[in-house]
């Protein structure tokens, strides 16, 4: 797996839409299947940055392989390791007042 994060939701969406257009898997309603989650529902870290995990092969697919080095060089996207890929939803819930984690 490869892990990435980006702070700019508009850029993330632009990249996603470019890759979706290249991927071109149609849906019954005339749209296309998405390569990865839209920014509105994508996982985010505690700082609010968008997180993306993709399989290794995805980064060798021509459209992604062309775009990724440019994004990394610009600093708009950062490659991170698995330990840094920690969506807020994966963080433990706060404990109750009594210190327990029951509801």
PDB file of N, CA, C and O in Angstrom, residues 25-101:
ATOM      1  N   UNK A  25     -14.762   3.996 -15.846  1.00  0.00           N
ATOM      2  CA  UNK A  25     -15.677   2.870 -15.620  1.00  0.00           C
ATOM      3  C   UNK A  25     -17.090   3.411 -15.410  1.00  0.00           C
ATOM      4  O   UNK A  25     -17.372   4.028 -14.394  1.00  0.00           O
ATOM      5  N   UNK A  26     -17.991   3.203 -16.378  1.00  0.00           N
ATOM      6  CA  UNK A  26     -19.331   3.791 -16.284  1.00  0.00           C
ATOM      7  C   UNK A  26     -20.207   3.125 -15.220  1.00  0.00           C
ATOM      8  O   UNK A  26     -20.047   1.948 -14.907  1.00  0.00           O
ATOM      9  N   UNK A  27     -21.123   3.916 -14.698  1.00  0.00           N
ATOM     10  CA  UNK A  27     -22.133   3.413 -13.768  1.00  0.00           C
ATOM     11  C   UNK A  27     -23.469   3.391 -14.505  1.00  0.00           C
ATOM     12  O   UNK A  27     -23.623   4.041 -15.542  1.00  0.00           O
ATOM     13  N   UNK A  28     -24.459   2.666 -13.978  1.00  0.00           N
ATOM     14  CA  UNK A  28     -25.765   2.592 -14.655  1.00  0.00           C
ATOM     15  C   UNK A  28     -26.440   3.957 -14.848  1.00  0.00           C
ATOM     16  O   UNK A  28     -27.196   4.142 -15.788  1.00  0.00           O
ATOM     17  N   UNK A  29     -26.128   4.929 -13.974  1.00  0.00           N
ATOM     18  CA  UNK A  29     -26.771   6.242 -14.094  1.00  0.00           C
ATOM     19  C   UNK A  29     -26.038   7.192 -15.040  1.00  0.00           C
ATOM     20  O   UNK A  29     -26.375   8.373 -15.142  1.00  0.00           O
ATOM     21  N   UNK A  30     -25.033   6.692 -15.745  1.00  0.00           N
ATOM     22  CA  UNK A  30     -24.318   7.505 -16.716  1.00  0.00           C
ATOM     23  C   UNK A  30     -23.071   8.181 -16.178  1.00  0.00           C
ATOM     24  O   UNK A  30     -22.338   8.816 -16.929  1.00  0.00           O
ATOM     25  N   UNK A  31     -22.811   8.056 -14.891  1.00  0.00           N
ATOM     26  CA  UNK A  31     -21.590   8.615 -14.317  1.00  0.00           C
ATOM     27  C   UNK A  31     -20.446   7.626 -14.464  1.00  0.00           C
ATOM     28  O   UNK A  31     -20.517   6.693 -15.273  1.00  0.00           O
ATOM     29  N   UNK A  32     -19.406   7.844 -13.713  1.00  0.00           N
ATOM     30  CA  UNK A  32     -18.312   6.879 -13.693  1.00  0.00           C
ATOM     31  C   UNK A  32     -17.998   6.517 -12.257  1.00  0.00           C
ATOM     32  O   UNK A  32     -18.202   7.319 -11.336  1.00  0.00           O
ATOM     33  N   UNK A  33     -17.528   5.281 -12.077  1.00  0.00           N
ATOM     34  CA  UNK A  33     -17.074   4.878 -10.757  1.00  0.00           C
ATOM     35  C   UNK A  33     -15.874   5.733 -10.392  1.00  0.00           C
ATOM     36  O   UNK A  33     -15.077   6.097 -11.249  1.00  0.00           O
ATOM     37  N   UNK A  34     -15.747   6.042  -9.126  1.00  0.00           N
ATOM     38  CA  UNK A  34     -14.638   6.881  -8.710  1.00  0.00           C
ATOM     39  C   UNK A  34     -13.436   6.040  -8.315  1.00  0.00           C
ATOM     40  O   UNK A  34     -13.587   4.918  -7.824  1.00  0.00           O
ATOM     41  N   UNK A  35     -12.250   6.573  -8.569  1.00  0.00           N
ATOM     42  CA  UNK A  35     -11.010   5.883  -8.216  1.00  0.00           C
ATOM     43  C   UNK A  35     -10.823   5.840  -6.700  1.00  0.00           C
ATOM     44  O   UNK A  35     -10.338   4.872  -6.156  1.00  0.00           O
ATOM     45  N   UNK A  36     -11.197   6.942  -6.054  1.00  0.00           N
ATOM     46  CA  UNK A  36     -11.120   7.017  -4.597  1.00  0.00           C
ATOM     47  C   UNK A  36     -12.160   8.002  -4.089  1.00  0.00           C
ATOM     48  O   UNK A  36     -12.771   8.725  -4.868  1.00  0.00           O
ATOM     49  N   UNK A  37     -12.370   8.003  -2.800  1.00  0.00           N
ATOM     50  CA  UNK A  37     -13.453   8.775  -2.195  1.00  0.00           C
ATOM     51  C   UNK A  37     -13.375  10.264  -2.513  1.00  0.00           C
ATOM     52  O   UNK A  37     -12.300  10.855  -2.482  1.00  0.00           O
ATOM     53  N   UNK A  38     -14.535  10.880  -2.772  1.00  0.00           N
ATOM     54  CA  UNK A  38     -14.568  12.333  -2.933  1.00  0.00           C
ATOM     55  C   UNK A  38     -14.106  13.031  -1.643  1.00  0.00           C
ATOM     56  O   UNK A  38     -14.217  12.475  -0.550  1.00  0.00           O
ATOM     57  N   UNK A  39     -13.618  14.242  -1.776  1.00  0.00           N
ATOM     58  CA  UNK A  39     -13.092  14.985  -0.622  1.00  0.00           C
ATOM     59  C   UNK A  39     -14.121  15.111   0.496  1.00  0.00           C
ATOM     60  O   UNK A  39     -13.768  15.061   1.675  1.00  0.00           O
ATOM     61  N   UNK A  40     -15.376  15.248   0.136  1.00  0.00           N
ATOM     62  CA  UNK A  40     -16.423  15.436   1.147  1.00  0.00           C
ATOM     63  C   UNK A  40     -16.535  14.263   2.115  1.00  0.00           C
ATOM     64  O   UNK A  40     -16.949  14.438   3.261  1.00  0.00           O
ATOM     65  N   UNK A  41     -16.161  13.070   1.668  1.00  0.00           N
ATOM     66  CA  UNK A  41     -16.289  11.888   2.529  1.00  0.00           C
ATOM     67  C   UNK A  41     -14.958  11.168   2.749  1.00  0.00           C
ATOM     68  O   UNK A  41     -14.910  10.129   3.399  1.00  0.00           O
ATOM     69  N   UNK A  42     -13.888  11.726   2.200  1.00  0.00           N
ATOM     70  CA  UNK A  42     -12.570  11.089   2.337  1.00  0.00           C
ATOM     71  C   UNK A  42     -12.111  11.155   3.789  1.00  0.00           C
ATOM     72  O   UNK A  42     -12.436  12.104   4.505  1.00  0.00           O
ATOM     73  N   UNK A  43     -11.338  10.155   4.209  1.00  0.00           N
ATOM     74  CA  UNK A  43     -10.815  10.211   5.577  1.00  0.00           C
ATOM     75  C   UNK A  43      -9.856  11.392   5.738  1.00  0.00           C
ATOM     76  O   UNK A  43      -9.213  11.820   4.770  1.00  0.00           O
ATOM     77  N   UNK A  44      -9.805  11.912   6.946  1.00  0.00           N
ATOM     78  CA  UNK A  44      -8.926  13.038   7.271  1.00  0.00           C
ATOM     79  C   UNK A  44      -8.176  12.727   8.553  1.00  0.00           C
ATOM     80  O   UNK A  44      -8.663  11.983   9.403  1.00  0.00           O
ATOM     81  N   UNK A  45      -7.010  13.326   8.678  1.00  0.00           N
ATOM     82  CA  UNK A  45      -6.250  13.154   9.908  1.00  0.00           C
ATOM     83  C   UNK A  45      -6.703  14.198  10.931  1.00  0.00           C
ATOM     84  O   UNK A  45      -7.602  15.010  10.656  1.00  0.00           O
ATOM     85  N   UNK A  46      -6.106  14.188  12.106  1.00  0.00           N
ATOM     86  CA  UNK A  46      -6.508  15.089  13.180  1.00  0.00           C
ATOM     87  C   UNK A  46      -6.305  16.557  12.809  1.00  0.00           C
ATOM     88  O   UNK A  46      -6.961  17.438  13.356  1.00  0.00           O
ATOM     89  N   UNK A  47      -5.420  16.842  11.845  1.00  0.00           N
ATOM     90  CA  UNK A  47      -5.180  18.216  11.390  1.00  0.00           C
ATOM     91  C   UNK A  47      -6.122  18.606  10.248  1.00  0.00           C
ATOM     92  O   UNK A  47      -6.034  19.709   9.727  1.00  0.00           O
ATOM     93  N   UNK A  48      -7.006  17.695   9.842  1.00  0.00           N
ATOM     94  CA  UNK A  48      -7.964  17.985   8.785  1.00  0.00           C
ATOM     95  C   UNK A  48      -7.463  17.724   7.379  1.00  0.00           C
ATOM     96  O   UNK A  48      -8.166  17.983   6.407  1.00  0.00           O
ATOM     97  N   UNK A  49      -6.247  17.187   7.251  1.00  0.00           N
ATOM     98  CA  UNK A  49      -5.711  16.879   5.922  1.00  0.00           C
ATOM     99  C   UNK A  49      -6.363  15.618   5.379  1.00  0.00           C
ATOM    100  O   UNK A  49      -6.647  14.684   6.129  1.00  0.00           O
ATOM    101  N   UNK A  50      -6.595  15.604   4.076  1.00  0.00           N
ATOM    102  CA  UNK A  50      -7.197  14.445   3.414  1.00  0.00           C
ATOM    103  C   UNK A  50      -6.186  13.316   3.345  1.00  0.00           C
ATOM    104  O   UNK A  50      -5.001  13.546   3.065  1.00  0.00           O
ATOM    105  N   UNK A  51      -6.654  12.106   3.579  1.00  0.00           N
ATOM    106  CA  UNK A  51      -5.799  10.920   3.544  1.00  0.00           C
ATOM    107  C   UNK A  51      -6.244   9.997   2.426  1.00  0.00           C
ATOM    108  O   UNK A  51      -7.433   9.879   2.139  1.00  0.00           O
ATOM    109  N   UNK A  52      -5.277   9.350   1.817  1.00  0.00           N
ATOM    110  CA  UNK A  52      -5.571   8.422   0.731  1.00  0.00           C
ATOM    111  C   UNK A  52      -4.644   7.228   0.841  1.00  0.00           C
ATOM    112  O   UNK A  52      -3.434   7.387   0.999  1.00  0.00           O
ATOM    113  N   UNK A  53      -5.214   6.049   0.776  1.00  0.00           N
ATOM    114  CA  UNK A  53      -4.441   4.803   0.743  1.00  0.00           C
ATOM    115  C   UNK A  53      -4.810   4.083  -0.548  1.00  0.00           C
ATOM    116  O   UNK A  53      -5.988   3.900  -0.845  1.00  0.00           O
ATOM    117  N   UNK A  54      -3.804   3.728  -1.337  1.00  0.00           N
ATOM    118  CA  UNK A  54      -4.028   3.022  -2.598  1.00  0.00           C
ATOM    119  C   UNK A  54      -3.060   1.847  -2.680  1.00  0.00           C
ATOM    120  O   UNK A  54      -2.001   1.855  -2.058  1.00  0.00           O
ATOM    121  N   UNK A  55      -3.433   0.855  -3.477  1.00  0.00           N
ATOM    122  CA  UNK A  55      -2.509  -0.267  -3.645  1.00  0.00           C
ATOM    123  C   UNK A  55      -1.318   0.176  -4.490  1.00  0.00           C
ATOM    124  O   UNK A  55      -1.379   1.164  -5.218  1.00  0.00           O
ATOM    125  N   UNK A  56      -0.243  -0.539  -4.375  1.00  0.00           N
ATOM    126  CA  UNK A  56       0.998  -0.179  -5.078  1.00  0.00           C
ATOM    127  C   UNK A  56       0.798  -0.066  -6.586  1.00  0.00           C
ATOM    128  O   UNK A  56       1.385   0.799  -7.236  1.00  0.00           O
ATOM    129  N   UNK A  57      -0.034  -0.927  -7.149  1.00  0.00           N
ATOM    130  CA  UNK A  57      -0.244  -0.935  -8.590  1.00  0.00           C
ATOM    131  C   UNK A  57      -0.908   0.349  -9.079  1.00  0.00           C
ATOM    132  O   UNK A  57      -0.680   0.782 -10.194  1.00  0.00           O
ATOM    133  N   UNK A  58      -1.732   0.963  -8.235  1.00  0.00           N
ATOM    134  CA  UNK A  58      -2.421   2.188  -8.645  1.00  0.00           C
ATOM    135  C   UNK A  58      -1.420   3.271  -9.032  1.00  0.00           C
ATOM    136  O   UNK A  58      -1.628   4.010  -9.985  1.00  0.00           O
ATOM    137  N   UNK A  59      -0.324   3.360  -8.307  1.00  0.00           N
ATOM    138  CA  UNK A  59       0.660   4.412  -8.573  1.00  0.00           C
ATOM    139  C   UNK A  59       1.478   4.142  -9.837  1.00  0.00           C
ATOM    140  O   UNK A  59       2.187   5.031 -10.293  1.00  0.00           O
ATOM    141  N   UNK A  60       1.373   2.936 -10.392  1.00  0.00           N
ATOM    142  CA  UNK A  60       2.078   2.636 -11.650  1.00  0.00           C
ATOM    143  C   UNK A  60       1.158   2.764 -12.862  1.00  0.00           C
ATOM    144  O   UNK A  60       1.632   2.698 -13.991  1.00  0.00           O
ATOM    145  N   UNK A  61      -0.142   2.944 -12.632  1.00  0.00           N
ATOM    146  CA  UNK A  61      -1.109   3.158 -13.715  1.00  0.00           C
ATOM    147  C   UNK A  61      -0.761   4.495 -14.363  1.00  0.00           C
ATOM    148  O   UNK A  61      -0.534   5.497 -13.681  1.00  0.00           O
ATOM    149  N   UNK A  62      -0.685   4.543 -15.678  1.00  0.00           N
ATOM    150  CA  UNK A  62      -0.130   5.687 -16.403  1.00  0.00           C
ATOM    151  C   UNK A  62      -0.638   7.056 -15.947  1.00  0.00           C
ATOM    152  O   UNK A  62       0.175   7.920 -15.642  1.00  0.00           O
ATOM    153  N   UNK A  63      -1.923   7.308 -15.879  1.00  0.00           N
ATOM    154  CA  UNK A  63      -2.331   8.661 -15.453  1.00  0.00           C
ATOM    155  C   UNK A  63      -1.817   9.030 -14.051  1.00  0.00           C
ATOM    156  O   UNK A  63      -1.342  10.142 -13.834  1.00  0.00           O
ATOM    157  N   UNK A  64      -1.887   8.093 -13.135  1.00  0.00           N
ATOM    158  CA  UNK A  64      -1.405   8.357 -11.775  1.00  0.00           C
ATOM    159  C   UNK A  64       0.113   8.479 -11.754  1.00  0.00           C
ATOM    160  O   UNK A  64       0.669   9.345 -11.069  1.00  0.00           O
ATOM    161  N   UNK A  65       0.799   7.630 -12.507  1.00  0.00           N
ATOM    162  CA  UNK A  65       2.261   7.654 -12.541  1.00  0.00           C
ATOM    163  C   UNK A  65       2.797   8.960 -13.121  1.00  0.00           C
ATOM    164  O   UNK A  65       3.869   9.427 -12.735  1.00  0.00           O
ATOM    165  N   UNK A  66       2.063   9.571 -14.017  1.00  0.00           N
ATOM    166  CA  UNK A  66       2.462  10.848 -14.600  1.00  0.00           C
ATOM    167  C   UNK A  66       2.190  11.998 -13.635  1.00  0.00           C
ATOM    168  O   UNK A  66       3.007  12.903 -13.477  1.00  0.00           O
ATOM    169  N   UNK A  67       1.051  11.967 -12.994  1.00  0.00           N
ATOM    170  CA  UNK A  67       0.620  13.055 -12.114  1.00  0.00           C
ATOM    171  C   UNK A  67       1.331  13.065 -10.762  1.00  0.00           C
ATOM    172  O   UNK A  67       1.679  14.133 -10.244  1.00  0.00           O
ATOM    173  N   UNK A  68       1.559  11.895 -10.205  1.00  0.00           N
ATOM    174  CA  UNK A  68       2.083  11.797  -8.841  1.00  0.00           C
ATOM    175  C   UNK A  68       3.433  12.496  -8.634  1.00  0.00           C
ATOM    176  O   UNK A  68       3.568  13.268  -7.670  1.00  0.00           O
ATOM    177  N   UNK A  69       4.431  12.290  -9.482  1.00  0.00           N
ATOM    178  CA  UNK A  69       5.711  12.975  -9.247  1.00  0.00           C
ATOM    179  C   UNK A  69       5.577  14.502  -9.229  1.00  0.00           C
ATOM    180  O   UNK A  69       6.234  15.182  -8.443  1.00  0.00           O
ATOM    181  N   UNK A  70       4.707  15.029 -10.079  1.00  0.00           N
ATOM    182  CA  UNK A  70       4.485  16.474 -10.115  1.00  0.00           C
ATOM    183  C   UNK A  70       3.869  16.960  -8.801  1.00  0.00           C
ATOM    184  O   UNK A  70       4.272  17.997  -8.259  1.00  0.00           O
ATOM    185  N   UNK A  71       2.889  16.212  -8.297  1.00  0.00           N
ATOM    186  CA  UNK A  71       2.219  16.596  -7.056  1.00  0.00           C
ATOM    187  C   UNK A  71       3.156  16.506  -5.860  1.00  0.00           C
ATOM    188  O   UNK A  71       3.156  17.386  -4.994  1.00  0.00           O
ATOM    189  N   UNK A  72       3.970  15.459  -5.839  1.00  0.00           N
ATOM    190  CA  UNK A  72       4.923  15.307  -4.735  1.00  0.00           C
ATOM    191  C   UNK A  72       5.981  16.410  -4.785  1.00  0.00           C
ATOM    192  O   UNK A  72       6.324  16.989  -3.753  1.00  0.00           O
ATOM    193  N   UNK A  73       6.472  16.723  -5.973  1.00  0.00           N
ATOM    194  CA  UNK A  73       7.504  17.759  -6.116  1.00  0.00           C
ATOM    195  C   UNK A  73       6.979  19.139  -5.718  1.00  0.00           C
ATOM    196  O   UNK A  73       7.714  19.950  -5.154  1.00  0.00           O
ATOM    197  N   UNK A  74       5.705  19.384  -5.979  1.00  0.00           N
ATOM    198  CA  UNK A  74       5.120  20.690  -5.649  1.00  0.00           C
ATOM    199  C   UNK A  74       4.832  20.838  -4.158  1.00  0.00           C
ATOM    200  O   UNK A  74       4.629  21.940  -3.681  1.00  0.00           O
ATOM    201  N   UNK A  75       4.789  19.707  -3.454  1.00  0.00           N
ATOM    202  CA  UNK A  75       4.448  19.738  -2.039  1.00  0.00           C
ATOM    203  C   UNK A  75       2.952  19.714  -1.778  1.00  0.00           C
ATOM    204  O   UNK A  75       2.517  19.714  -0.632  1.00  0.00           O
ATOM    205  N   UNK A  76       2.150  19.691  -2.846  1.00  0.00           N
ATOM    206  CA  UNK A  76       0.699  19.680  -2.699  1.00  0.00           C
ATOM    207  C   UNK A  76       0.206  18.365  -2.113  1.00  0.00           C
ATOM    208  O   UNK A  76      -0.827  18.308  -1.453  1.00  0.00           O
ATOM    209  N   UNK A  77       0.952  17.299  -2.387  1.00  0.00           N
ATOM    210  CA  UNK A  77       0.642  15.969  -1.876  1.00  0.00           C
ATOM    211  C   UNK A  77       1.900  15.440  -1.217  1.00  0.00           C
ATOM    212  O   UNK A  77       3.005  15.643  -1.719  1.00  0.00           O
ATOM    213  N   UNK A  78       1.714  14.780  -0.097  1.00  0.00           N
ATOM    214  CA  UNK A  78       2.841  14.228   0.646  1.00  0.00           C
ATOM    215  C   UNK A  78       2.663  12.717   0.783  1.00  0.00           C
ATOM    216  O   UNK A  78       1.579  12.247   1.138  1.00  0.00           O
ATOM    217  N   UNK A  79       3.710  11.969   0.461  1.00  0.00           N
ATOM    218  CA  UNK A  79       3.657  10.527   0.704  1.00  0.00           C
ATOM    219  C   UNK A  79       4.008  10.309   2.165  1.00  0.00           C
ATOM    220  O   UNK A  79       4.954  10.896   2.691  1.00  0.00           O
ATOM    221  N   UNK A  80       3.215   9.494   2.828  1.00  0.00           N
ATOM    222  CA  UNK A  80       3.414   9.212   4.247  1.00  0.00           C
ATOM    223  C   UNK A  80       3.512   7.713   4.451  1.00  0.00           C
ATOM    224  O   UNK A  80       3.215   6.937   3.537  1.00  0.00           O
ATOM    225  N   UNK A  81       3.905   7.291   5.625  1.00  0.00           N
ATOM    226  CA  UNK A  81       3.979   5.858   5.893  1.00  0.00           C
ATOM    227  C   UNK A  81       2.679   5.390   6.555  1.00  0.00           C
ATOM    228  O   UNK A  81       1.813   6.192   6.911  1.00  0.00           O
ATOM    229  N   UNK A  82       2.561   4.094   6.714  1.00  0.00           N
ATOM    230  CA  UNK A  82       1.342   3.513   7.269  1.00  0.00           C
ATOM    231  C   UNK A  82       1.053   4.039   8.672  1.00  0.00           C
ATOM    232  O   UNK A  82      -0.108   4.233   9.037  1.00  0.00           O
ATOM    233  N   UNK A  83       2.088   4.298   9.451  1.00  0.00           N
ATOM    234  CA  UNK A  83       1.890   4.796  10.811  1.00  0.00           C
ATOM    235  C   UNK A  83       1.276   6.191  10.817  1.00  0.00           C
ATOM    236  O   UNK A  83       0.520   6.538  11.726  1.00  0.00           O
ATOM    237  N   UNK A  84       1.573   7.006   9.805  1.00  0.00           N
ATOM    238  CA  UNK A  84       1.033   8.363   9.725  1.00  0.00           C
ATOM    239  C   UNK A  84      -0.377   8.374   9.138  1.00  0.00           C
ATOM    240  O   UNK A  84      -1.085   9.368   9.252  1.00  0.00           O
ATOM    241  N   UNK A  85      -0.772   7.267   8.520  1.00  0.00           N
ATOM    242  CA  UNK A  85      -2.117   7.171   7.946  1.00  0.00           C
ATOM    243  C   UNK A  85      -3.070   6.761   9.059  1.00  0.00           C
ATOM    244  O   UNK A  85      -3.280   5.580   9.322  1.00  0.00           O
ATOM    245  N   UNK A  86      -3.598   7.746   9.725  1.00  0.00           N
ATOM    246  CA  UNK A  86      -4.506   7.480  10.842  1.00  0.00           C
ATOM    247  C   UNK A  86      -5.700   8.409  10.746  1.00  0.00           C
ATOM    248  O   UNK A  86      -5.673   9.527  11.256  1.00  0.00           O
ATOM    249  N   UNK A  87      -6.743   7.966  10.038  1.00  0.00           N
ATOM    250  CA  UNK A  87      -7.926   8.816   9.925  1.00  0.00           C
ATOM    251  C   UNK A  87      -8.520   9.108  11.294  1.00  0.00           C
ATOM    252  O   UNK A  87      -8.432   8.297  12.211  1.00  0.00           O
ATOM    253  N   UNK A  88      -9.145  10.264  11.416  1.00  0.00           N
ATOM    254  CA  UNK A  88      -9.787  10.644  12.669  1.00  0.00           C
ATOM    255  C   UNK A  88     -10.782   9.568  13.092  1.00  0.00           C
ATOM    256  O   UNK A  88     -10.887   9.235  14.264  1.00  0.00           O
ATOM    257  N   UNK A  89     -11.490   8.973  12.132  1.00  0.00           N
ATOM    258  CA  UNK A  89     -12.475   7.940  12.466  1.00  0.00           C
ATOM    259  C   UNK A  89     -11.821   6.718  13.094  1.00  0.00           C
ATOM    260  O   UNK A  89     -12.482   5.940  13.762  1.00  0.00           O
ATOM    261  N   UNK A  90     -10.513   6.548  12.879  1.00  0.00           N
ATOM    262  CA  UNK A  90      -9.821   5.405  13.461  1.00  0.00           C
ATOM    263  C   UNK A  90      -9.255   5.726  14.843  1.00  0.00           C
ATOM    264  O   UNK A  90      -8.791   4.846  15.547  1.00  0.00           O
ATOM    265  N   UNK A  91      -9.299   7.007  15.223  1.00  0.00           N
ATOM    266  CA  UNK A  91      -8.807   7.383  16.548  1.00  0.00           C
ATOM    267  C   UNK A  91      -9.796   6.897  17.588  1.00  0.00           C
ATOM    268  O   UNK A  91     -11.004   6.891  17.363  1.00  0.00           O
ATOM    269  N   UNK A  92      -9.313   6.499  18.759  1.00  0.00           N
ATOM    270  CA  UNK A  92     -10.236   6.020  19.788  1.00  0.00           C
ATOM    271  C   UNK A  92     -11.167   7.137  20.241  1.00  0.00           C
ATOM    272  O   UNK A  92     -10.783   8.308  20.289  1.00  0.00           O
ATOM    273  N   UNK A  93     -12.400   6.757  20.533  1.00  0.00           N
ATOM    274  CA  UNK A  93     -13.353   7.722  21.075  1.00  0.00           C
ATOM    275  C   UNK A  93     -12.871   8.196  22.433  1.00  0.00           C
ATOM    276  O   UNK A  93     -12.127   7.498  23.124  1.00  0.00           O
ATOM    277  N   UNK A  94     -13.346   9.353  22.814  1.00  0.00           N
ATOM    278  CA  UNK A  94     -13.020   9.844  24.149  1.00  0.00           C
ATOM    279  C   UNK A  94     -13.646   8.922  25.192  1.00  0.00           C
ATOM    280  O   UNK A  94     -14.701   8.352  24.983  1.00  0.00           O
ATOM    281  N   UNK A  95     -12.981   8.826  26.299  1.00  0.00           N
ATOM    282  CA  UNK A  95     -13.501   8.001  27.382  1.00  0.00           C
ATOM    283  C   UNK A  95     -14.629   8.742  28.087  1.00  0.00           C
ATOM    284  O   UNK A  95     -14.679   9.972  28.102  1.00  0.00           O
ATOM    285  N   UNK A  96     -15.519   7.983  28.688  1.00  0.00           N
ATOM    286  CA  UNK A  96     -16.583   8.571  29.500  1.00  0.00           C
ATOM    287  C   UNK A  96     -15.970   9.248  30.723  1.00  0.00           C
ATOM    288  O   UNK A  96     -14.803   9.053  31.041  1.00  0.00           O
ATOM    289  N   UNK A  97     -16.787  10.027  31.424  1.00  0.00           N
ATOM    290  CA  UNK A  97     -16.316  10.734  32.605  1.00  0.00           C
ATOM    291  C   UNK A  97     -15.697   9.804  33.645  1.00  0.00           C
ATOM    292  O   UNK A  97     -14.786  10.193  34.373  1.00  0.00           O
ATOM    293  N   UNK A  98     -16.190   8.572  33.693  1.00  0.00           N
ATOM    294  CA  UNK A  98     -15.657   7.636  34.698  1.00  0.00           C
ATOM    295  C   UNK A  98     -14.396   6.911  34.207  1.00  0.00           C
ATOM    296  O   UNK A  98     -13.867   6.038  34.882  1.00  0.00           O
ATOM    297  N   UNK A  99     -13.907   7.281  33.004  1.00  0.00           N
ATOM    298  CA  UNK A  99     -12.685   6.672  32.477  1.00  0.00           C
ATOM    299  C   UNK A  99     -12.923   5.410  31.682  1.00  0.00           C
ATOM    300  O   UNK A  99     -11.988   4.843  31.135  1.00  0.00           O
ATOM    301  N   UNK A 100     -14.166   4.983  31.582  1.00  0.00           N
ATOM    302  CA  UNK A 100     -14.459   3.773  30.821  1.00  0.00           C
ATOM    303  C   UNK A 100     -14.742   4.152  29.370  1.00  0.00           C
ATOM    304  O   UNK A 100     -14.972   5.316  29.054  1.00  0.00           O
ATOM    305  N   UNK A 101     -14.742   3.146  28.513  1.00  0.00           N
ATOM    306  CA  UNK A 101     -15.058   3.430  27.122  1.00  0.00           C
ATOM    307  C   UNK A 101     -16.422   2.881  26.740  1.00  0.00           C
ATOM    308  O   UNK A 101     -16.760   2.767  25.570  1.00  0.00           O
TER     309      UNK A 101
END
